[in-house]
GROMACS .gro file of C-alpha atoms in nm:
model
   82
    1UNK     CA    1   4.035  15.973  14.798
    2UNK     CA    2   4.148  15.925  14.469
    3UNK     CA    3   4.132  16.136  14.164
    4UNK     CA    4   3.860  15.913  13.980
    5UNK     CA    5   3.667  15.933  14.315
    6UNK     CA    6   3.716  16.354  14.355
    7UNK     CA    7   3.615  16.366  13.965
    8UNK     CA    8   3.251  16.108  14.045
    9UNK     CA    9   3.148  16.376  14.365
   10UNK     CA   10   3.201  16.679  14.127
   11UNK     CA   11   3.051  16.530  13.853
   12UNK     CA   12   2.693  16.609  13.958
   13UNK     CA   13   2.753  16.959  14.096
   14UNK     CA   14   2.473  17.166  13.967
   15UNK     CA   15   2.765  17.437  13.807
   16UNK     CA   16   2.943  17.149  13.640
   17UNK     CA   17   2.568  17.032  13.476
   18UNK     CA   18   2.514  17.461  13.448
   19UNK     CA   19   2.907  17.541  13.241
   20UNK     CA   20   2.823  17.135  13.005
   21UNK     CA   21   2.486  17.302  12.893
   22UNK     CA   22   2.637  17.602  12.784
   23UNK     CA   23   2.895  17.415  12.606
   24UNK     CA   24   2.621  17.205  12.409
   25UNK     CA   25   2.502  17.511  12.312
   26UNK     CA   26   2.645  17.589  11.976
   27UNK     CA   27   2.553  18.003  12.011
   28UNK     CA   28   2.822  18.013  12.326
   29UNK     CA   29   3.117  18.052  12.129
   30UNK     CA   30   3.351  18.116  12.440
   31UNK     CA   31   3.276  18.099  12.814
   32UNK     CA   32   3.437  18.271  13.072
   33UNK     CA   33   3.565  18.163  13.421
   34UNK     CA   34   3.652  18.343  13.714
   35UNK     CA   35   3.753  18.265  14.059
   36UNK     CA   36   3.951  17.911  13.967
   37UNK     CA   37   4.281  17.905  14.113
   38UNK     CA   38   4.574  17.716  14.099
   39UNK     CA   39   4.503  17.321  13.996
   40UNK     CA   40   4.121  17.409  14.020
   41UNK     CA   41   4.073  17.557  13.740
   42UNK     CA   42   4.237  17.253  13.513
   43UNK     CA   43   4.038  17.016  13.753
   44UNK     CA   44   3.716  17.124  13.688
   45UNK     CA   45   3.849  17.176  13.259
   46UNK     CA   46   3.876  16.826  13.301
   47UNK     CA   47   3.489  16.772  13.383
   48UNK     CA   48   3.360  16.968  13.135
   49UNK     CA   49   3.657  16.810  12.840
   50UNK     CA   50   3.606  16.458  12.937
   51UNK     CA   51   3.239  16.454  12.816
   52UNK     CA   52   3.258  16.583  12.475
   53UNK     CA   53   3.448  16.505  12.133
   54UNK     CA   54   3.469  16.880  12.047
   55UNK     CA   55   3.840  17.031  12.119
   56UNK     CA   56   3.884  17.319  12.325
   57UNK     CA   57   4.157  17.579  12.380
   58UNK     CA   58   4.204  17.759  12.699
   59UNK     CA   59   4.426  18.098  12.683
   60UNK     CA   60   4.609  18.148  13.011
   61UNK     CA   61   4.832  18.416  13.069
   62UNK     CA   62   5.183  18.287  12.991
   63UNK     CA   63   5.407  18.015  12.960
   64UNK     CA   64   5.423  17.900  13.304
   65UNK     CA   65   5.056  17.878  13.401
   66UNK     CA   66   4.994  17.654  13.098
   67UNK     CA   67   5.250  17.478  13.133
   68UNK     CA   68   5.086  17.371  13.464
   69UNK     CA   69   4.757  17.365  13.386
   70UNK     CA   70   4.857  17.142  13.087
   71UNK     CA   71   5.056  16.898  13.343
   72UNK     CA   72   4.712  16.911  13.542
   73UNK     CA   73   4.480  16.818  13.321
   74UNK     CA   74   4.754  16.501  13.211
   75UNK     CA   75   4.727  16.400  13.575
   76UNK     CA   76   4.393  16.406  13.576
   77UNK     CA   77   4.297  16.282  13.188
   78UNK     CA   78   4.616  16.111  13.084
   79UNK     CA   79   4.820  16.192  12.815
   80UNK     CA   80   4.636  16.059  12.529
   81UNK     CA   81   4.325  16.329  12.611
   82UNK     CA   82   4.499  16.646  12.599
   0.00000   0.00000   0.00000
């Protein structure tokens, strides 16, 4: 299975559709989310990134995780998105 594939299934998982609605609503200034680990939680940052123009900024605990979680999301968006 390939990523564009893994991205299409997870797409229309009710949480997915749940975390995009908050983020179209402008009163939710920051959202947070728990129980993502390792290249999950930049997988599913991917989902909710890839469908709006609005930038976002995660905060991860040091240097190392984002430096991961920003090589993630590359994978999975390609350089030019993130």
């Amino acid at each position: 299975m390939t990523l564009t594939e893994l991205r299409q299934l997870y797409c229309s998982h009710p949480q997915i559709e749940a975390v995009s609605s908050l983020l179209r609503d402008t009163a939710n200034r920051h959202i947070y989310c728990g129980g993502l680990t390792a290249s999950s939680a930049s997988f599913f940052a991917s989902l909710w990134t890839g469908n709006t123009e609005a930038p976002f900024v995660f905060i991860l605990n040091d240097l190392e995780e984002a430096g991961y979680f920003y090589h993630d999301l590359t994978q999975v968006l390609g350089t030019e998105q993130v």
